[in-house]
Every structure is written in structure tokens, then in C-alpha cells.
Short mmCIF file of C-alpha atoms in Angstrom, two decimals:
data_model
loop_
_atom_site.label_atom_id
_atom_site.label_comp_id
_atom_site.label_asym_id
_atom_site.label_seq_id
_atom_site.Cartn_x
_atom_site.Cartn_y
_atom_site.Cartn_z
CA UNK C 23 6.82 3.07 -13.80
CA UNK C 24 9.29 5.61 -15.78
CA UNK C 25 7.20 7.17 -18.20
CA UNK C 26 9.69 7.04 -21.30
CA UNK C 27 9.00 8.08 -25.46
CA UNK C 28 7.95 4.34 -26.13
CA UNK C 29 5.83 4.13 -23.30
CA UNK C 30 4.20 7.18 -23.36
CA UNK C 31 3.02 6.37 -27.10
CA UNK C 32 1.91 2.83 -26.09
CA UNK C 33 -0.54 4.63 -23.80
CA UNK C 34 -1.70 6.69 -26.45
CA UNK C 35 -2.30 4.20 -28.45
CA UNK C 36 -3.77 1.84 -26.27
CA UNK C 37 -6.59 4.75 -25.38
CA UNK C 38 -7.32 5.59 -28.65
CA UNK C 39 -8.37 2.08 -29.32
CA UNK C 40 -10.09 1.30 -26.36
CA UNK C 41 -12.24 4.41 -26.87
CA UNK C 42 -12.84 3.32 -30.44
CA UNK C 43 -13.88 0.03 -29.05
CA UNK C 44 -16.03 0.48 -25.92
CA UNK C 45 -19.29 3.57 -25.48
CA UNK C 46 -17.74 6.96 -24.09
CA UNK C 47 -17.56 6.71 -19.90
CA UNK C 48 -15.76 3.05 -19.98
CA UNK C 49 -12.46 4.48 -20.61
CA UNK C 50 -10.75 6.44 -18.01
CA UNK C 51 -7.36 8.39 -17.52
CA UNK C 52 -8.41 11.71 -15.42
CA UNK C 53 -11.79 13.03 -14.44
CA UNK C 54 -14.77 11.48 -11.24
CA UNK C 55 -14.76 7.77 -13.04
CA UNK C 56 -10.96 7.70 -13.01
CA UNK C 57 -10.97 8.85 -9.21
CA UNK C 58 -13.93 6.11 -8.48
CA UNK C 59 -11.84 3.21 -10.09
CA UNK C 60 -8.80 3.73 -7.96
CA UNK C 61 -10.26 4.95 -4.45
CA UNK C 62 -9.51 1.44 -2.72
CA UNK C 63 -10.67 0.38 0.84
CA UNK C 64 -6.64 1.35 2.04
CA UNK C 65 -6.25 4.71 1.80
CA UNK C 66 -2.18 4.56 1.59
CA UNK C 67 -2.62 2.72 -1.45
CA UNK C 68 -0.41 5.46 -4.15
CA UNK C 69 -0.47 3.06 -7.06
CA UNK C 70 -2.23 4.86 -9.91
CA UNK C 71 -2.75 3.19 -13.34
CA UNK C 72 -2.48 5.52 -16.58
CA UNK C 73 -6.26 3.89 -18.13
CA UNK C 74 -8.88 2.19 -16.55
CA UNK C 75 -11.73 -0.04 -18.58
CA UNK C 76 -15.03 -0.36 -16.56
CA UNK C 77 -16.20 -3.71 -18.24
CA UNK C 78 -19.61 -4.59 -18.22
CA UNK C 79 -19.35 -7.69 -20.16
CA UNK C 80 -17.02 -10.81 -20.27
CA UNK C 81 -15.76 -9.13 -23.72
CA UNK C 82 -15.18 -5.84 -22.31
CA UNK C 83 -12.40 -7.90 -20.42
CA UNK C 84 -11.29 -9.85 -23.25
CA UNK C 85 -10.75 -6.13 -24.99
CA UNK C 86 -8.72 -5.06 -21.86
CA UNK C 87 -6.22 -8.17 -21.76
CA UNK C 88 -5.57 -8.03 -25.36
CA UNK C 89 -5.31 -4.50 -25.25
CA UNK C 90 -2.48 -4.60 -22.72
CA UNK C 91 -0.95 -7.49 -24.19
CA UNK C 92 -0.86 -5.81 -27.87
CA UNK C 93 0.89 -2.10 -26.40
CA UNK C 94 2.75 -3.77 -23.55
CA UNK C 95 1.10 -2.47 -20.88
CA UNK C 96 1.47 -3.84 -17.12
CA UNK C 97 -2.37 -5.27 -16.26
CA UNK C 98 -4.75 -5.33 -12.88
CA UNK C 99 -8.02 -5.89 -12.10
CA UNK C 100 -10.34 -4.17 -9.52
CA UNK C 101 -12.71 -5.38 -7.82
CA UNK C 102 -14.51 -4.34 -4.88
CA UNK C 103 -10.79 -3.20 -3.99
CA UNK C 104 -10.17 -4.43 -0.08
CA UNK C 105 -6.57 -6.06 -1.06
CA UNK C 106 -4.79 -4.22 1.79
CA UNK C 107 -1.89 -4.14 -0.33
CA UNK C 108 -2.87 -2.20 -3.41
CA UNK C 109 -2.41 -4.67 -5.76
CA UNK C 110 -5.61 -3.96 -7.49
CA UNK C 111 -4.26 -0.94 -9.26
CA UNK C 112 -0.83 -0.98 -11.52
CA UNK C 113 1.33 2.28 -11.75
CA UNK C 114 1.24 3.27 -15.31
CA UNK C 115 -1.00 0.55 -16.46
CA UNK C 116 -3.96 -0.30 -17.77
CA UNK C 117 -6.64 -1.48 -14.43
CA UNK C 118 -9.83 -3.41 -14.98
CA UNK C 119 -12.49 -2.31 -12.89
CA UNK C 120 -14.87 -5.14 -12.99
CA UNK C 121 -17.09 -4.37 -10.35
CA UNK C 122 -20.34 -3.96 -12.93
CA UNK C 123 -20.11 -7.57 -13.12
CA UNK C 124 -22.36 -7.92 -10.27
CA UNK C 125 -24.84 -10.30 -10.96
CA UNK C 126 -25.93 -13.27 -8.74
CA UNK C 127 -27.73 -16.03 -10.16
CA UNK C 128 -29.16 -18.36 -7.79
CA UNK C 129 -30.68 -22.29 -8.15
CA UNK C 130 -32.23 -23.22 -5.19
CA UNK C 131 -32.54 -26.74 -7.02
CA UNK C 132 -28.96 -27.07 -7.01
CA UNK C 133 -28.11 -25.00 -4.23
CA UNK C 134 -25.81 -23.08 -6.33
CA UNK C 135 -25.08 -19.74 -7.46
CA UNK C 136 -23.56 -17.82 -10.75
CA UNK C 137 -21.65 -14.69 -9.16
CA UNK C 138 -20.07 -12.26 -11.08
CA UNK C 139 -16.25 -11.71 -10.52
CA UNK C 140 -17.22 -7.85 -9.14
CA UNK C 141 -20.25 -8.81 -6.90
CA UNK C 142 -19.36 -8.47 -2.80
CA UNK C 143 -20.37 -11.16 -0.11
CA UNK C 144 -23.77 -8.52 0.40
CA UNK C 145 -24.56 -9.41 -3.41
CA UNK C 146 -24.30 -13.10 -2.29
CA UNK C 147 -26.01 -13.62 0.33
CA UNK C 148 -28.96 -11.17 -0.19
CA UNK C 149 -29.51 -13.24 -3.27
CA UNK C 150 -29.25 -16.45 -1.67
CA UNK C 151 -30.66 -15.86 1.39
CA UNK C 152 -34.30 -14.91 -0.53
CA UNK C 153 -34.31 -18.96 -0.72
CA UNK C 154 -32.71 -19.44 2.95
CA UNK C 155 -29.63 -20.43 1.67
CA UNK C 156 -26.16 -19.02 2.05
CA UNK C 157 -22.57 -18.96 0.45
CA UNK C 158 -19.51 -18.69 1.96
CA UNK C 159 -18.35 -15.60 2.80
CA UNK C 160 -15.63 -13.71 4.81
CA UNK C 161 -17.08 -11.28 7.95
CA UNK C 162 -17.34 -8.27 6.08
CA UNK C 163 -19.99 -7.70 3.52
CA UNK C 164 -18.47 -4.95 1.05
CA UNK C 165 -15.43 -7.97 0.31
CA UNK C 166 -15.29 -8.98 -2.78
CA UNK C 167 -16.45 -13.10 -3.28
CA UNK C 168 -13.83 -13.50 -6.29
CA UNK C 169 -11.17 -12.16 -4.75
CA UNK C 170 -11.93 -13.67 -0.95
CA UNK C 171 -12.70 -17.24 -2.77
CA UNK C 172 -9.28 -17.33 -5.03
CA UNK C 173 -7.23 -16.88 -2.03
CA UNK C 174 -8.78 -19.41 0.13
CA UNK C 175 -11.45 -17.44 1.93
CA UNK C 176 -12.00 -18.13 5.82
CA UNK C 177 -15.23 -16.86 7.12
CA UNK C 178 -17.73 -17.06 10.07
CA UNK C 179 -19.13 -20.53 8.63
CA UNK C 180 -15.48 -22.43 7.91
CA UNK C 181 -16.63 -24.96 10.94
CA UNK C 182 -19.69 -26.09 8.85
CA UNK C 183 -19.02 -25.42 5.00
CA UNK C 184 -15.59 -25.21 5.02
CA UNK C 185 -13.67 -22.32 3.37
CA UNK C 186 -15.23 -20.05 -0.06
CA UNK C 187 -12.38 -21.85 -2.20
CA UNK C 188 -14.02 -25.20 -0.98
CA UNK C 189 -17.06 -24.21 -2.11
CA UNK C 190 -16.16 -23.18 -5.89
CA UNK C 191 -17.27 -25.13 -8.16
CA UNK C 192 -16.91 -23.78 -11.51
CA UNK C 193 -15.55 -20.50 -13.36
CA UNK C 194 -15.37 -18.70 -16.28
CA UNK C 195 -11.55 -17.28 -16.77
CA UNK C 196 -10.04 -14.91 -19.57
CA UNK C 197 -6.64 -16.16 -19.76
CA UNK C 198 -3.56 -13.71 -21.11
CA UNK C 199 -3.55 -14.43 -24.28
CA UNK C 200 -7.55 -13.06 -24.70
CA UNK C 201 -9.52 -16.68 -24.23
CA UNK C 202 -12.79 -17.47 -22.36
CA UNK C 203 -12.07 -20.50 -20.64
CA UNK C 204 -15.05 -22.68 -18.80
CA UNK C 205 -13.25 -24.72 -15.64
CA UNK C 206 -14.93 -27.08 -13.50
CA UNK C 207 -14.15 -29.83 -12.29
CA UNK C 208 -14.31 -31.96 -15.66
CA UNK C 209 -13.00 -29.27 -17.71
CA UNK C 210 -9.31 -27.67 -17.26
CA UNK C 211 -9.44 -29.00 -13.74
CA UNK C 212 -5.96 -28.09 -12.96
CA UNK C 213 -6.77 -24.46 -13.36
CA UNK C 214 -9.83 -25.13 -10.92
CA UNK C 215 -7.80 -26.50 -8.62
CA UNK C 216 -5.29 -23.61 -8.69
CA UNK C 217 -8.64 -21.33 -8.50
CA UNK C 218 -8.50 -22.62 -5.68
CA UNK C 219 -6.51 -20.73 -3.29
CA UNK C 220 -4.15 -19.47 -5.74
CA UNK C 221 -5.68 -16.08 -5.94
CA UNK C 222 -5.93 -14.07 -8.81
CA UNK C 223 -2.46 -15.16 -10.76
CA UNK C 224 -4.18 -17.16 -13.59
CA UNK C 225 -6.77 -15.12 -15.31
CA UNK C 226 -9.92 -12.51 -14.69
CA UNK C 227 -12.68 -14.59 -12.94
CA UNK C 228 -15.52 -13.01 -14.89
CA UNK C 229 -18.14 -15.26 -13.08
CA UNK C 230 -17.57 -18.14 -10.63
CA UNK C 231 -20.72 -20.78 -9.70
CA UNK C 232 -20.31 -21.64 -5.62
CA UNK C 233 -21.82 -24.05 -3.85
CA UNK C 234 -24.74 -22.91 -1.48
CA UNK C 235 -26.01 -24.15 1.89
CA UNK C 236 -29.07 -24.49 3.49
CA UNK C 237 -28.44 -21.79 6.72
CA UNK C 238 -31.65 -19.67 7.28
CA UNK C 239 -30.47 -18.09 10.17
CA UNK C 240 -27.73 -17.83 12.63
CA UNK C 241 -26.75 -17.10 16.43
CA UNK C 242 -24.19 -14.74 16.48
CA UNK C 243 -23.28 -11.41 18.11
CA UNK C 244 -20.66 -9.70 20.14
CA UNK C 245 -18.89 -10.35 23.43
CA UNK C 246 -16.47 -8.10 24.94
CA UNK C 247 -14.39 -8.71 27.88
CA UNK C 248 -12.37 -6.14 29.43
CA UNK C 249 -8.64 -6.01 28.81
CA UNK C 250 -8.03 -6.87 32.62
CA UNK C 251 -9.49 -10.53 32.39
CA UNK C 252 -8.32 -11.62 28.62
CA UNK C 253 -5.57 -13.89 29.61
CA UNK C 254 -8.22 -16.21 31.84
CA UNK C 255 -10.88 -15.31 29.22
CA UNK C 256 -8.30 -16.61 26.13
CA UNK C 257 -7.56 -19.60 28.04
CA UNK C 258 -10.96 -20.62 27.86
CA UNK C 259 -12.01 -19.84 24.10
CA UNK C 260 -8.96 -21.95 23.17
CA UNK C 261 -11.07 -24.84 25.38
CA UNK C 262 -14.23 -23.78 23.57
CA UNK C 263 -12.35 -23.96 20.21
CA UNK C 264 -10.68 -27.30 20.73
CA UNK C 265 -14.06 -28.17 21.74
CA UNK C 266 -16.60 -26.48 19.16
CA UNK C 267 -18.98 -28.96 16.70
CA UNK C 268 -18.35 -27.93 13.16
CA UNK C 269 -21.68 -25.74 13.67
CA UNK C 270 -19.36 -23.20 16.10
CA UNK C 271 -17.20 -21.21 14.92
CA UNK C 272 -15.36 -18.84 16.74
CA UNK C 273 -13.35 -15.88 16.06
CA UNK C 274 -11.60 -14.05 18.97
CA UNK C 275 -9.30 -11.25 18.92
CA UNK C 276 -8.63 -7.59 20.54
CA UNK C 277 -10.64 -4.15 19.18
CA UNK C 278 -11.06 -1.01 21.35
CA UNK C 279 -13.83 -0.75 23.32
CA UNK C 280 -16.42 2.27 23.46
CA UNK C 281 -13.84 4.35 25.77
CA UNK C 282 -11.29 3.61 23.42
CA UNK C 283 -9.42 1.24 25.65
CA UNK C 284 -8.36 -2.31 24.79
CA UNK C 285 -10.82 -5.37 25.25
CA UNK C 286 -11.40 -9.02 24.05
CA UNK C 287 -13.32 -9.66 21.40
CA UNK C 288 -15.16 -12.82 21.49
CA UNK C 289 -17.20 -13.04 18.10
CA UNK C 290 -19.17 -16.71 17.67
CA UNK C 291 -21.50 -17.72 15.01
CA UNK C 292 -23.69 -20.59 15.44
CA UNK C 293 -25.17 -22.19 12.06
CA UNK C 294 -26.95 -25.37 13.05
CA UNK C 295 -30.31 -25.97 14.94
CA UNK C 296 -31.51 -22.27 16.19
CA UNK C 297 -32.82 -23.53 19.45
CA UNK C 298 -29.52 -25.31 20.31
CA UNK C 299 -27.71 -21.96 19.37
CA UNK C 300 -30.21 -20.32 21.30
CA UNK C 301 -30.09 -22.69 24.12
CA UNK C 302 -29.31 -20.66 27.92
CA UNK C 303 -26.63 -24.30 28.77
CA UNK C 304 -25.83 -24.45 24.86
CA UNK C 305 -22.13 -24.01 23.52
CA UNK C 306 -23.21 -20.27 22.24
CA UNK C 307 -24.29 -18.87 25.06
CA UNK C 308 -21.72 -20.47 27.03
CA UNK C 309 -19.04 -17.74 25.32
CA UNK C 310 -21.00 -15.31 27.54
CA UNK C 311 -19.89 -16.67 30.81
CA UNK C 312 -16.50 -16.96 30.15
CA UNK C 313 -15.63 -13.58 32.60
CA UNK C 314 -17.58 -10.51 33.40
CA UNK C 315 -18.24 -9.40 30.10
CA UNK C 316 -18.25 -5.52 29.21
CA UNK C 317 -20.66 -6.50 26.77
CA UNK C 318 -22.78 -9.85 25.26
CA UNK C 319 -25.14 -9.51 22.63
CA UNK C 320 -26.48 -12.51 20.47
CA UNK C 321 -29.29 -12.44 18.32
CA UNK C 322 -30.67 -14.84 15.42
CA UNK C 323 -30.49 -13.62 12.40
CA UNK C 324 -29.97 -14.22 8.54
CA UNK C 325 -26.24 -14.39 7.87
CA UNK C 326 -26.65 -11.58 4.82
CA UNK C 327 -27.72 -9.06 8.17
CA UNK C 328 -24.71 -9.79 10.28
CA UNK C 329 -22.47 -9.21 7.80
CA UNK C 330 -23.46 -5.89 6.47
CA UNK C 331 -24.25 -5.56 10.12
CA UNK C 332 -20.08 -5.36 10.37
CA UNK C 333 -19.44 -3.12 7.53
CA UNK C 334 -19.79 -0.24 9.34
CA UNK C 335 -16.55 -0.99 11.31
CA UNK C 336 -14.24 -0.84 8.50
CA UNK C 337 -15.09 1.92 6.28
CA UNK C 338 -13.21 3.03 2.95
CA UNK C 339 -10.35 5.43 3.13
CA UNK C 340 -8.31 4.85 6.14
CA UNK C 341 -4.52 3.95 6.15
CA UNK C 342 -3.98 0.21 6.66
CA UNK C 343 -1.12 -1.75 7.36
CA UNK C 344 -1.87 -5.80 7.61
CA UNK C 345 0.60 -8.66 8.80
CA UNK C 346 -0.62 -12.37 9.06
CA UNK C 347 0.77 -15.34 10.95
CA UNK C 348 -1.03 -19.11 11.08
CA UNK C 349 -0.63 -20.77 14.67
CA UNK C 350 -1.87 -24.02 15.89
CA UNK C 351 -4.17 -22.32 18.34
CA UNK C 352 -3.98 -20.33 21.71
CA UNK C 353 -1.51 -21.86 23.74
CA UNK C 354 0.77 -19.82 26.26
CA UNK C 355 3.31 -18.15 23.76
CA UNK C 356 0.63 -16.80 21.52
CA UNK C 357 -1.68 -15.78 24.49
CA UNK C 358 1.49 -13.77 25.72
CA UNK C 359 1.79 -12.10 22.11
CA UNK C 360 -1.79 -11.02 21.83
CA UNK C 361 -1.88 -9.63 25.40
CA UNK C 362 1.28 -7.73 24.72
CA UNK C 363 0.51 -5.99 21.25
CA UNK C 364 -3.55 -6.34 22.24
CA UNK C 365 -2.53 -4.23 25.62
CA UNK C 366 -1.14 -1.55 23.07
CA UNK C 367 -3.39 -1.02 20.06
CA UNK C 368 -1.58 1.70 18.14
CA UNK C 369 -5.09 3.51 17.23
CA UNK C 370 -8.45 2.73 18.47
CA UNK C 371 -9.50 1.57 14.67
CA UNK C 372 -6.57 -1.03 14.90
CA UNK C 373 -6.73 -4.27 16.29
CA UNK C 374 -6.06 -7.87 16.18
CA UNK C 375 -8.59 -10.82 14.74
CA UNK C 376 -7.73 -14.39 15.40
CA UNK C 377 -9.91 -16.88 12.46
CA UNK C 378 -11.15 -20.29 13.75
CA UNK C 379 -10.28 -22.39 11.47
CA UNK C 380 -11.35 -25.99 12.05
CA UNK C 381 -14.37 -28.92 11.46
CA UNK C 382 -15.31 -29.11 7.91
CA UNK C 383 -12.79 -26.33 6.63
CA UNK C 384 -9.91 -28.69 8.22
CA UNK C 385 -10.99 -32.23 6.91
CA UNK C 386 -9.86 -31.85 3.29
CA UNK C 387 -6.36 -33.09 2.27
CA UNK C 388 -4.10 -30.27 1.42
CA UNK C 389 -3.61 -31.47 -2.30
CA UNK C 390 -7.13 -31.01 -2.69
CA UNK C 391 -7.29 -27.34 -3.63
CA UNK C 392 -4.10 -24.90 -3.89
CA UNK C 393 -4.78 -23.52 -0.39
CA UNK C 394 -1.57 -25.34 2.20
CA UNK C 395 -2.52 -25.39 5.21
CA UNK C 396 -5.50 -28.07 6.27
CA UNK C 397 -4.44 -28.17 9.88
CA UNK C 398 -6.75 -27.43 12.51
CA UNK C 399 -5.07 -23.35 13.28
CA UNK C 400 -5.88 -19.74 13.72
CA UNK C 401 -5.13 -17.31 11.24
CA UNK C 402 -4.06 -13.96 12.79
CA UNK C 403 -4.68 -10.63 11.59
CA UNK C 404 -2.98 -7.81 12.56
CA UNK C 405 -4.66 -4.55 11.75
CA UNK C 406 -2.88 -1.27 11.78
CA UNK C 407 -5.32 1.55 10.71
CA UNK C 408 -4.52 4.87 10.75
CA UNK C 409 -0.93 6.69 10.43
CA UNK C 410 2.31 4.98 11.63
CA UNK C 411 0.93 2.00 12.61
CA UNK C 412 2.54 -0.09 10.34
CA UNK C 413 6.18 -0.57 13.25
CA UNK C 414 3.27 -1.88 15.74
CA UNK C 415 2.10 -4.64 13.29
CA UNK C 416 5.68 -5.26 12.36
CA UNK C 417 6.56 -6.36 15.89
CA UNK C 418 3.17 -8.41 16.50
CA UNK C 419 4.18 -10.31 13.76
CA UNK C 420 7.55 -10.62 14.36
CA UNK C 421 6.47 -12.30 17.85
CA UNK C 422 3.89 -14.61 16.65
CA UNK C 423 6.59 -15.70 14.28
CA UNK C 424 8.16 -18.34 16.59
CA UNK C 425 4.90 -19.73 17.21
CA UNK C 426 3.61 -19.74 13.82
CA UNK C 427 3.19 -22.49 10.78
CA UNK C 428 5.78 -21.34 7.92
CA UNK C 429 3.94 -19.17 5.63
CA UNK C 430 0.72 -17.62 6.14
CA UNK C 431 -2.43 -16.67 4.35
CA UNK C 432 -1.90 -15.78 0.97
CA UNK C 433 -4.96 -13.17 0.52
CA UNK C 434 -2.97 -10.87 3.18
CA UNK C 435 0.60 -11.60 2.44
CA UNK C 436 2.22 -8.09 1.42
CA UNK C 437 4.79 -8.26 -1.21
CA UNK C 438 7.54 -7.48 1.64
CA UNK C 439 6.31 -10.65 3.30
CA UNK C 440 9.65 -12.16 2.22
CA UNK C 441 10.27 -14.84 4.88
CA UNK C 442 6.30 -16.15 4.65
CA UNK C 443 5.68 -16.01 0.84
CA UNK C 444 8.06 -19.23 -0.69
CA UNK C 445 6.27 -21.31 1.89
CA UNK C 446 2.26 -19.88 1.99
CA UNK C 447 0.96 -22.22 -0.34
CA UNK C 448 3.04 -25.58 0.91
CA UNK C 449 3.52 -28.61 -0.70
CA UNK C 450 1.41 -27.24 -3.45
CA UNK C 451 3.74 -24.54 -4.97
CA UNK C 452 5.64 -26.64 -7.56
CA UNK C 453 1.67 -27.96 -9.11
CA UNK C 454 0.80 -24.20 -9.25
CA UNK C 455 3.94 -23.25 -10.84
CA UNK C 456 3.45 -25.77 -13.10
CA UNK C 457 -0.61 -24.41 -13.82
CA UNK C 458 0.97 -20.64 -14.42
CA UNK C 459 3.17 -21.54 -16.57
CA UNK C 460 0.85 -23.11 -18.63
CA UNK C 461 -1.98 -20.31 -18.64
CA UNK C 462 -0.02 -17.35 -17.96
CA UNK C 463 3.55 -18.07 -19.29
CA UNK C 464 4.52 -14.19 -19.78
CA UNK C 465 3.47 -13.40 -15.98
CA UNK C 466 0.79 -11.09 -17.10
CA UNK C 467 -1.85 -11.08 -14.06
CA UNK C 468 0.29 -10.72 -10.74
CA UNK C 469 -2.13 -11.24 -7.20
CA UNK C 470 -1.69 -12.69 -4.44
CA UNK C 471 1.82 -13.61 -4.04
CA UNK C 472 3.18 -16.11 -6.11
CA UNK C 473 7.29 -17.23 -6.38
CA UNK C 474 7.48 -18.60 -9.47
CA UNK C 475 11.47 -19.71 -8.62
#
């Protein structure tokens, strides 16, 4: 953003009383607490906002909306900061880092829990899994819930608790013009329901209750197969996915292996009855035997220790380009696709990741919640990390593209996503329309993409 007179002075102003307002080291235009609010999991990211308010209370954020809205400033909110696409920081603006709000509350008589709109999926479940109970998460532990849940929210459990957005059941919302607003599903249930999926276009989620499940423990693990047998190998987790029970869920995809050459990842997590899991003739172990594998490690464990298990693998910092297509599943055209761009991974930190989406994720009716697409698919992503990988990704998705549903998954649409965007949220666009014009006529809080015409 141009930095004219007006603007310039609106900035001024707007510091000066948001200092007056909030204790010194909440307000931040220079210095270690700027550079910690806007140091974001993609390196590339350039935006940089002129202020940032650490808020530490729902009216810290009520301060920070009003605040923009009164000097005209462009708004974001920060949480735990792994939108590939930046969009957690705006140029010039004023950024909310709400990642103090990282409290989990959890009722094992309910099996619920009160999150805080900055605590990550390793908040979550180490809080809920003290009770043997878990939430619904994505693979990676340092993601942030709110964000993960408002855009839908597949994870390594989608089989048996369906997606995070399923599993929200309640939230409390500042709106743009300053208001706390309580939504469940008796109260302002369209802007639940746009919660939903929608991602963050409606409001700072300043806490969020989810539903909770009773998973002690899971079977999961790593299998790697090397690059020579994945089209055999492919052929037969698209059998094991057409046949998994809701407890199986199985992600597949292509990483580098230890020498830095291409192999097929085969990543399952099993979260019914441990002994079937563990079971040598069981469906689990069965992903073992599905080649020669490089490598096959399964162990049962609490879900909050895989996932941190996997944070390790994508680390703050690095460059990252993401493109996402839906598909029906692994038939010959998309087994092609992934063997082509898989055979070529740009950097050995890139790769490709292939979500199982299916059993209890894929029962609900599309109208139900804002997220499109209920169809049994898998939800590809394509990873560049690291410099110039971003033509690579480009042409994976390109190829999928003729194999793909229309649209694609709204959390990793990038605003360039031009032919995917008007049709990522379905049949359901004109309702959310319809809900953000209501809450957010003025188009103050921009997320996840959104066409409003």
C-alpha cells in the first residue's frame, strides 16, 4: 500500500491510541516483537503490516477492529501463521497477532473443548488427550485449530470424526463493526454455518468449543516404497481406500527419501480397536505388504505424539509455493500425474500429499456446513519448498486439472487461483454471500478466498 499524507497520519494516529489503550509491549511497528508477529511458517511471505496488537483478551481484539475501522486501516489476524499464502499479515495495516489466546478448556463430561482462536492442534490434543480424548486436527501439530477448522479442516481422523469444521460447535466472533457475538447452533446459526468452512471472512474467532472423541491411542506410522514400484503400489492404496472402514484413513503421496531420491509415501492412521489396528492380517498392517517397502514403521500411540511427531518435517522459514486440486480418487490419469511430477520433486523438502477423504467426513449433505465438496475424493497438495519451485507446482496442477472436481480446498487456494476460487465452495457460495454481507458488509476481514460477485 502507497504510503500517502492521509495515510501516513492515520497510522499515527491509530498508534498513539492503541498505546494509550493497551500496557507498553502490545503495540508493535519496529523492534524483536514486530519481527516475531510477522515471521510466518512461508518464508517468501513480503507482506509487512505498519502496527501489530498482540491481544491477550477478547477486548484487546475488539480495540484492534475498531481501531482499524475508526483510521481506515486495512485489517489481518495472525495466528499460528501456516497460511501458505501470507494472508495473515496486511501491507501497511494494522495485524492482530492472536496467538496469546491459547487456552484449551476441556469437559470430559461433554466431550468438548473451549480453544482459543491462537492455540495449535499440539494445544488441543495435549489437553484433551490428558482425558483420552481427541479433537480433530490436521497432520501437523504447530497448525493453527481456528484457522484449519474455518476452512474445512481434513486430518488423519476424517474417516471416523469427520472433518474439524464438522466438529465445531460453537464460537465466540468479533464482528467489524467491534461486537462479541456468541454462535452456536441456536444462536446466529447462519454465521455458524458459514464458520463452517468459510474460513476466516466473517469475524476474529476469539474462542471456538469443538466436539471431542473418545481415541486413546492410534496405529499409525510411515511406509515408504521406492519410486521404482509406486505405480503397482498406488494401484493398490486406491483398493485399500475404496475399501477402508471409517476407522482407516489413509493419506498417500510422494516425499524424498533419506538419499534424497523420490519414494511413495504411504501414511495410515488407524483409530478404532488397537488390537485390530495392530492385527499382523488387519487392514493396517496390510499397507505394509503392498511392495517391498524401503521402509514400514507403525507404532500405537496417542494422536497428540504423532502429530508433533511430524512437526519436525516442516519447519518455519522456508520458501513455499502450494497448489491444490480435489479428484475422485486414484484412477489411471491421476496415477500418471503423480508419477510424473512425483518422479521430479523440484527440492528434496518438496513433495506431493494426497488427503483421504471419505466415511464419516463424506456422509454429511453439502448444505450442511459451508465446506462444497461431500464426495468421497482426495485432496492434493502440491508442495514446492525452497527457491523456484513454484513453475513445478504450476504444472502438477495444471495436469491434475482435467481430472479434478471444479474448485478445490479453500484453506490452500492462493489468491491467483483464478479458475478454482468462484467454484471452491459450490452450491453454497450465494448462502455465504448472503452471511458476509450481513456481518461484514464493508469487506473488512479478507481470508480464505471469497468472490463476493
Amino acid at each position: 500500500m502507497p504510503h500517502t499524507r492521509d495515510h501516513a497520519r492515520s497510522l499515527a494516529d491509530a498508534h498513539r491510541a492503541l498505546r494509550t489503550a493497551v500496557p507498553d509491549g502490545q503495540v508493535h511497528s519496529a523492534g524483536p516483537g514486530y519481527a516475531d508477529s510477522i515471521a510466518l511458517w512461508n518464508g517468501a511471505v513480503e507482506h509487512r503490516p505498519a502496527l501489530v496488537l498482540t491481544c491477550t483478551t477478547t477486548a484487546d481484539v475488539v480495540l484492534g477492529v475498531r481501531t482499524a475501522r475508526e483510521f481506515g486501516l486495512p485489517l489481518s489476524v495472525r495466528s499460528r501463521g501456516h497460511d501458505w499464502a501470507g494472508r495473515a499479515l496486511t501491507d501497511g495495516g494494522l495485524t492482530l497477532d492472536v496467538r496469546p489466546l491459547n487456552s484449551v478448556r476441556v469437559d470430559p463430561a461433554t466431550r468438548s473443548a473451549e480453544v482459543g482462536g491462537g492455540a495449535s492442534a499440539n494445544h488441543l490434543l495435549a489437553a484433551a488427550g490428558e482425558h483420552g480424548l481427541v479433537g480433530a486436527t490436521g497432520t501437523i501439530g504447530t497448525v493453527g485449530v481456528a484457522g484449519l477448522t474455518l476452512g474445512g479442516g481434513y486430518g488423519p481422523l476424517a474417516g471416523r470424526i469427520g472433518l474439524a469444521a464438522d466438529n465445531l460447535l460453537a464460537a465466540e466472533v468479533v464482528t467489524a463493526d467491534g461486537s462479541v457475538v456468541h454462535t452456536d447452533a441456536r444462536h446466529d446459526p447462519d454465521l455458524l454455518w458459514a464458520l463452517r468452512g468459510g474460513g476466516g471472512n466473517f469475524g476474529v474467532v476469539t474462542s471456538m468449543t469443538v466436539r471431542l472423541h473418545a481415541v486413546p491411542a492410534v496405529v499409525t506410522g510411515l511406509v515408504l516404497y521406492p519410486w521404482h514400484q509406486a505405480g503397482p503400489v498406488l494401484a493398490r492404496v486406491c483398493e485399500a481406500q475404496h475399501e477402508a472402514p471409517d476407522d482407516l484413513t489413509i493419506q498417500t503421496g510422494v516425499i524424498a527419501a533419506p538419499d534424497g531420491s523420490p519414494a511413495l509415501l504411504v501414511l495410515p492412521t488407524w483409530a478404532g480397536d488397537v488390537v485390530t489396528g495392530e492385527d499382523p492380517s488387519g487392514p493396517v498392517t496390510a499397507l505394509t505388504r503392498l511392495g517391498a517397502p524401503l521402509l514400514a514403521q507403525l507404532d500405537t500411540v496417542p494422536l497428540a505424539t504423532a502429530i508433533a511427531g511430524r512437526d519436525a518435517m516442516f519447519p518455519d522459514g522456508r520458501h513455499v509455493t502450494i497448489r491444490t486440486r480435489s479428484v475422485p480418487g486414484l484412477d489411471e490419469g491421476v496415477t500418471d500425474v503423480v508419477e510424473r511430477f512425483g518422479g521430479r520433486l523440484p527440492t528434496p523438502q518438496s513433495g506431493i500429499s494426497l488427503h483421504h477423504f471419505h466415511g464419516a467426513a463424506a456422509r454429511g449433505a453439502a448444505a450442511d456446513t459451508a465446506f462444497g465438496l461431500r464426495r468421497p475424493h482426495l485432496m492434493a497438495e502440491i508442495l514446492g519448498i525452497g527457491q523456484d519451485t513454484g513453475g513445478w507446482a504450476d504444472e502438477a496442477s495444471a495436469a491434475l486439472a482435467g481430472h479434478a472436481f471444479p474448485g478445490g480446498y479453500a484453506n490452500l487456494l492462493g489468491p491467483d487461483a483464478t479458475d478454482q476460487i468462484p467454484h471452491a465452495y459450490g452450491d453454497n457460495l450465494p448462502r455465504l454471500r448472503r452471511v458476509k454481507a450481513t456481518v461484514d458488509p464493508d469487506g473488512v476481514f479478507s481470508a480464505t478466498p471469497l468472490p463476493m460477485s
